[in-house]
Structure formats: structure tokens, C-alpha cells
PDB file of C-alpha atoms in Angstrom:
ATOM      1  CA  MET A 480      99.254 173.872 134.087  1.00  0.00           C
ATOM      2  CA  THR A 481      97.640 170.852 135.676  1.00  0.00           C
ATOM      3  CA  LYS A 482      97.585 167.426 134.064  1.00  0.00           C
ATOM      4  CA  THR A 483      93.830 167.844 133.436  1.00  0.00           C
ATOM      5  CA  ASP A 484      94.427 171.232 131.747  1.00  0.00           C
ATOM      6  CA  ALA A 485      97.190 169.660 129.636  1.00  0.00           C
ATOM      7  CA  GLU A 486      94.920 166.782 128.587  1.00  0.00           C
ATOM      8  CA  HIS A 487      92.186 169.211 127.515  1.00  0.00           C
ATOM      9  CA  MET A 488      94.639 171.399 125.617  1.00  0.00           C
ATOM     10  CA  LEU A 489      96.218 168.475 123.754  1.00  0.00           C
ATOM     11  CA  HIS A 490      92.833 166.962 122.876  1.00  0.00           C
ATOM     12  CA  ARG A 491      91.628 170.339 121.516  1.00  0.00           C
ATOM     13  CA  LEU A 492      94.874 170.802 119.575  1.00  0.00           C
ATOM     14  CA  PHE A 493      94.848 167.397 117.903  1.00  0.00           C
ATOM     15  CA  THR A 494      91.126 167.643 117.133  1.00  0.00           C
ATOM     16  CA  ALA A 495      91.738 171.023 115.465  1.00  0.00           C
ATOM     17  CA  LEU A 496      94.778 169.801 113.508  1.00  0.00           C
ATOM     18  CA  ILE A 497      92.882 167.485 111.194  1.00  0.00           C
ATOM     19  CA  ASN A 498      89.479 169.231 111.238  1.00  0.00           C
ATOM     20  CA  PRO A 499      89.063 171.218 107.999  1.00  0.00           C
ATOM     21  CA  ALA A 500      86.327 173.281 109.692  1.00  0.00           C
ATOM     22  CA  VAL A 501      89.073 174.817 111.860  1.00  0.00           C
ATOM     23  CA  SER A 502      90.886 177.336 109.691  1.00  0.00           C
ATOM     24  CA  LEU A 503      94.662 177.358 109.632  1.00  0.00           C
ATOM     25  CA  LYS A 504      94.438 180.938 110.919  1.00  0.00           C
ATOM     26  CA  ASP A 505      92.403 179.765 113.929  1.00  0.00           C
ATOM     27  CA  LEU A 506      94.857 176.909 114.471  1.00  0.00           C
ATOM     28  CA  LYS A 507      97.616 179.499 114.925  1.00  0.00           C
ATOM     29  CA  GLY A 508      95.784 180.558 118.104  1.00  0.00           C
ATOM     30  CA  PHE A 509      97.304 177.583 119.941  1.00  0.00           C
ATOM     31  CA  PHE A 510     100.842 178.886 119.320  1.00  0.00           C
ATOM     32  CA  THR A 511     103.037 181.895 120.027  1.00  0.00           C
ATOM     33  CA  PRO A 512     104.207 183.900 116.973  1.00  0.00           C
ATOM     34  CA  ASP A 513     107.803 182.723 117.559  1.00  0.00           C
ATOM     35  CA  TYR A 514     106.773 179.042 117.769  1.00  0.00           C
ATOM     36  CA  MET A 515     109.474 176.498 116.957  1.00  0.00           C
ATOM     37  CA  GLN A 516     109.138 172.749 116.529  1.00  0.00           C
ATOM     38  CA  LEU A 517     112.085 170.374 116.430  1.00  0.00           C
ATOM     39  CA  VAL A 518     110.958 167.014 115.086  1.00  0.00           C
ATOM     40  CA  ASP A 519     113.286 164.174 114.170  1.00  0.00           C
ATOM     41  CA  GLY A 520     116.157 166.564 113.474  1.00  0.00           C
ATOM     42  CA  LYS A 521     114.096 169.041 111.425  1.00  0.00           C
ATOM     43  CA  SER A 522     113.055 172.545 112.499  1.00  0.00           C
ATOM     44  CA  LEU A 523     109.690 174.108 111.702  1.00  0.00           C
ATOM     45  CA  ASP A 524     108.748 177.684 112.569  1.00  0.00           C
ATOM     46  CA  LEU A 525     105.075 178.656 112.821  1.00  0.00           C
ATOM     47  CA  LYS A 526     104.688 179.079 109.041  1.00  0.00           C
ATOM     48  CA  GLY A 527     106.415 175.753 108.428  1.00  0.00           C
ATOM     49  CA  PHE A 528     104.194 174.052 110.996  1.00  0.00           C
ATOM     50  CA  ILE A 529     101.033 175.474 109.415  1.00  0.00           C
ATOM     51  CA  ASP A 530     102.288 174.267 106.001  1.00  0.00           C
ATOM     52  CA  HIS A 531     102.846 170.851 107.614  1.00  0.00           C
ATOM     53  CA  VAL A 532      99.264 170.793 108.926  1.00  0.00           C
ATOM     54  CA  ALA A 533      97.967 171.790 105.470  1.00  0.00           C
ATOM     55  CA  THR A 534      99.945 168.861 104.047  1.00  0.00           C
ATOM     56  CA  LEU A 535      98.439 166.477 106.609  1.00  0.00           C
ATOM     57  CA  ARG A 536      94.937 167.721 105.837  1.00  0.00           C
ATOM     58  CA  ARG A 537      95.568 167.230 102.121  1.00  0.00           C
ATOM     59  CA  THR A 538      96.910 163.688 102.473  1.00  0.00           C
ATOM     60  CA  LEU A 539      95.142 162.133 105.478  1.00  0.00           C
ATOM     61  CA  ALA A 540      91.495 161.079 105.598  1.00  0.00           C
ATOM     62  CA  THR A 541      91.419 160.335 109.327  1.00  0.00           C
ATOM     63  CA  LEU A 542      93.691 160.847 112.296  1.00  0.00           C
ATOM     64  CA  ASP A 543      93.232 159.283 115.711  1.00  0.00           C
ATOM     65  CA  VAL A 544      95.467 160.115 118.673  1.00  0.00           C
ATOM     66  CA  GLU A 545      95.727 157.907 121.738  1.00  0.00           C
ATOM     67  CA  PHE A 546      97.551 159.453 124.686  1.00  0.00           C
ATOM     68  CA  GLU A 547      99.525 156.950 126.746  1.00  0.00           C
ATOM     69  CA  ASN A 548     100.986 159.394 129.239  1.00  0.00           C
ATOM     70  CA  ILE A 549     100.800 163.138 129.899  1.00  0.00           C
ATOM     71  CA  ILE A 550     102.912 164.984 132.441  1.00  0.00           C
ATOM     72  CA  ALA A 551     102.363 168.676 133.218  1.00  0.00           C
ATOM     73  CA  ASN A 552     104.236 171.145 135.401  1.00  0.00           C
ATOM     74  CA  ASP A 553     103.667 174.903 135.220  1.00  0.00           C
ATOM     75  CA  ALA A 554     104.700 175.980 131.710  1.00  0.00           C
ATOM     76  CA  THR A 555     105.918 172.606 130.487  1.00  0.00           C
ATOM     77  CA  LEU A 556     104.234 169.392 129.526  1.00  0.00           C
ATOM     78  CA  ALA A 557     105.285 166.133 127.981  1.00  0.00           C
ATOM     79  CA  ASP A 558     103.389 163.303 126.421  1.00  0.00           C
ATOM     80  CA  ILE A 559     103.703 159.972 124.727  1.00  0.00           C
ATOM     81  CA  HIS A 560     101.013 159.328 122.162  1.00  0.00           C
ATOM     82  CA  THR A 561     100.261 157.060 119.243  1.00  0.00           C
ATOM     83  CA  VAL A 562      98.813 158.431 116.025  1.00  0.00           C
ATOM     84  CA  THR A 563      96.874 156.175 113.672  1.00  0.00           C
ATOM     85  CA  ALA A 564      95.982 157.744 110.333  1.00  0.00           C
ATOM     86  CA  HIS A 565      94.364 156.559 107.118  1.00  0.00           C
ATOM     87  CA  LYS A 566      95.660 158.173 103.951  1.00  0.00           C
ATOM     88  CA  LYS A 567      93.276 159.518 101.316  1.00  0.00           C
ATOM     89  CA  ALA A 568      95.241 157.616  98.686  1.00  0.00           C
ATOM     90  CA  GLY A 569      94.867 154.400 100.682  1.00  0.00           C
ATOM     91  CA  GLY A 570      96.966 152.801 103.357  1.00  0.00           C
ATOM     92  CA  MET A 571      97.448 153.316 107.047  1.00  0.00           C
ATOM     93  CA  ILE A 572     100.159 154.925 109.143  1.00  0.00           C
ATOM     94  CA  LYS A 573     100.774 154.332 112.827  1.00  0.00           C
ATOM     95  CA  VAL A 574     103.378 156.453 114.606  1.00  0.00           C
ATOM     96  CA  LYS A 575     104.543 156.590 118.218  1.00  0.00           C
ATOM     97  CA  VAL A 576     105.422 160.111 119.368  1.00  0.00           C
ATOM     98  CA  MET A 577     107.281 161.469 122.379  1.00  0.00           C
ATOM     99  CA  ALA A 578     106.867 165.227 122.710  1.00  0.00           C
ATOM    100  CA  PHE A 579     107.982 167.910 125.147  1.00  0.00           C
ATOM    101  CA  TYR A 580     106.046 171.203 125.035  1.00  0.00           C
ATOM    102  CA  THR A 581     107.056 174.629 126.352  1.00  0.00           C
ATOM    103  CA  LEU A 582     104.227 177.080 127.017  1.00  0.00           C
ATOM    104  CA  HIS A 583     104.235 180.860 127.217  1.00  0.00           C
ATOM    105  CA  ASN A 584     101.108 182.701 128.393  1.00  0.00           C
ATOM    106  CA  GLY A 585      99.033 179.568 127.833  1.00  0.00           C
ATOM    107  CA  LYS A 586     100.183 179.043 124.241  1.00  0.00           C
ATOM    108  CA  ILE A 587     102.671 176.547 122.850  1.00  0.00           C
ATOM    109  CA  SER A 588     105.992 178.214 122.079  1.00  0.00           C
ATOM    110  CA  ARG A 589     108.121 175.137 121.409  1.00  0.00           C
ATOM    111  CA  ILE A 590     107.785 171.410 120.831  1.00  0.00           C
ATOM    112  CA  GLU A 591     110.646 168.941 120.772  1.00  0.00           C
ATOM    113  CA  GLU A 592     109.432 165.682 119.285  1.00  0.00           C
ATOM    114  CA  LEU A 593     110.664 162.259 118.300  1.00  0.00           C
ATOM    115  CA  THR A 594     108.528 160.006 116.121  1.00  0.00           C
ATOM    116  CA  ARG A 595     108.830 156.337 115.220  1.00  0.00           C
ATOM    117  CA  LEU A 596     106.896 154.726 112.389  1.00  0.00           C
ATOM    118  CA  ILE A 597     105.248 151.558 113.718  1.00  0.00           C
ATOM    119  CA  THR A 598     103.046 150.654 110.730  1.00  0.00           C
ATOM    120  CA  GLY A 599     103.102 151.954 107.183  1.00  0.00           C
ATOM    121  CA  ASN A 600     105.344 152.509 104.230  1.00  0.00           C
ATOM    122  CA  ALA A 601     108.927 153.517 105.098  1.00  0.00           C
ATOM    123  CA  ALA A 602     108.392 156.606 102.909  1.00  0.00           C
ATOM    124  CA  ASP A 603     105.924 157.808 105.547  1.00  0.00           C
ATOM    125  CA  GLY A 604     108.664 158.016 108.169  1.00  0.00           C
ATOM    126  CA  ASP A 605     108.712 161.800 107.688  1.00  0.00           C
ATOM    127  CA  ILE A 606     105.012 162.227 108.513  1.00  0.00           C
ATOM    128  CA  GLY A 607     105.881 164.247 111.631  1.00  0.00           C
ATOM    129  CA  SER A 608     107.455 167.043 109.586  1.00  0.00           C
ATOM    130  CA  ARG A 609     106.376 166.539 105.985  1.00  0.00           C
ATOM    131  CA  ILE A 610     105.557 169.624 103.927  1.00  0.00           C
ATOM    132  CA  ASP A 611     104.181 169.242 100.412  1.00  0.00           C
ATOM    133  CA  ARG A 612     106.012 171.588  98.008  1.00  0.00           C
ATOM    134  CA  LYS A 613     102.632 172.472  96.440  1.00  0.00           C
ATOM    135  CA  ILE A 614     101.423 173.687  99.844  1.00  0.00           C
ATOM    136  CA  THR A 615     104.466 175.938 100.387  1.00  0.00           C
ATOM    137  CA  ALA A 616     104.189 177.381  96.900  1.00  0.00           C
ATOM    138  CA  ASN A 617     100.574 178.384  97.583  1.00  0.00           C
ATOM    139  CA  SER A 618     101.017 179.783 101.089  1.00  0.00           C
TER     140      SER A 618
END
């Protein structure tokens, strides 16, 4: 994968994450069925990740991603990005993210990620892996 391909893929992914017009089923198309995400010491499989996205969509009004650096090589890519989000209940979150992606047949099979809360309530420090119990009960 070239750096340009990686940039396009990441932009499409993050646009789809928060867009309610993109179904969660369609969002799964970015990932392999055995997808695994390791974020800040927590593990999410594909179902857990989709529950996480549903939680984000339920709690965030806007999400803006600014990519600082993207590196791509064959089936791996890495990026550093900053996420700025406004919560539906009020307040803002800003998080710096370092992520390493593994691809298989053009889909994401694994992400290892570290996040650091820059701005926001300390309770939002888990925003990279948060799953609302109401979401899991309904999925």
C-alpha cells in the first residue's frame, strides 16, 4: 500500500466511523472478520469495535481527525493523528493517537493504538475503547 492509498483509506474510514448514514454493517467492510484492536491495554474484537463505534455515534456530535503523519509499507501502515470531538451532552474532547495497522487483502485485520487525552474531562480518557453497556445489551 502506498502512502497515498493509506491516506485515502484512513480518511474514508474515519469519515464512515461517525457518519450515521453509513450502517454499522457497511462499516464492517473495512475490517477482516477476525479483526482485533489493542487500545490502551484493552482488546476489542470486531463485535466489540462495532459496539465502540455505536457508542461514539451515540455520544459524539462531531468528530474531526487531523493526520500529522502516515507511513505505509505493503500490508502495514502507521499514523499519528489528533481527534477533536464535541459531545452531544456538551463539552469537547481532544485526543492524540498513535496507531499501527496490519492489513490483509486490503482490509484492516489489526490495530495497535495508544491514545492520550489532551483536552477534556479525565473521565473521557477511555474514549478510544469505550463501550456503552446499553449498546452491548442491544447488539
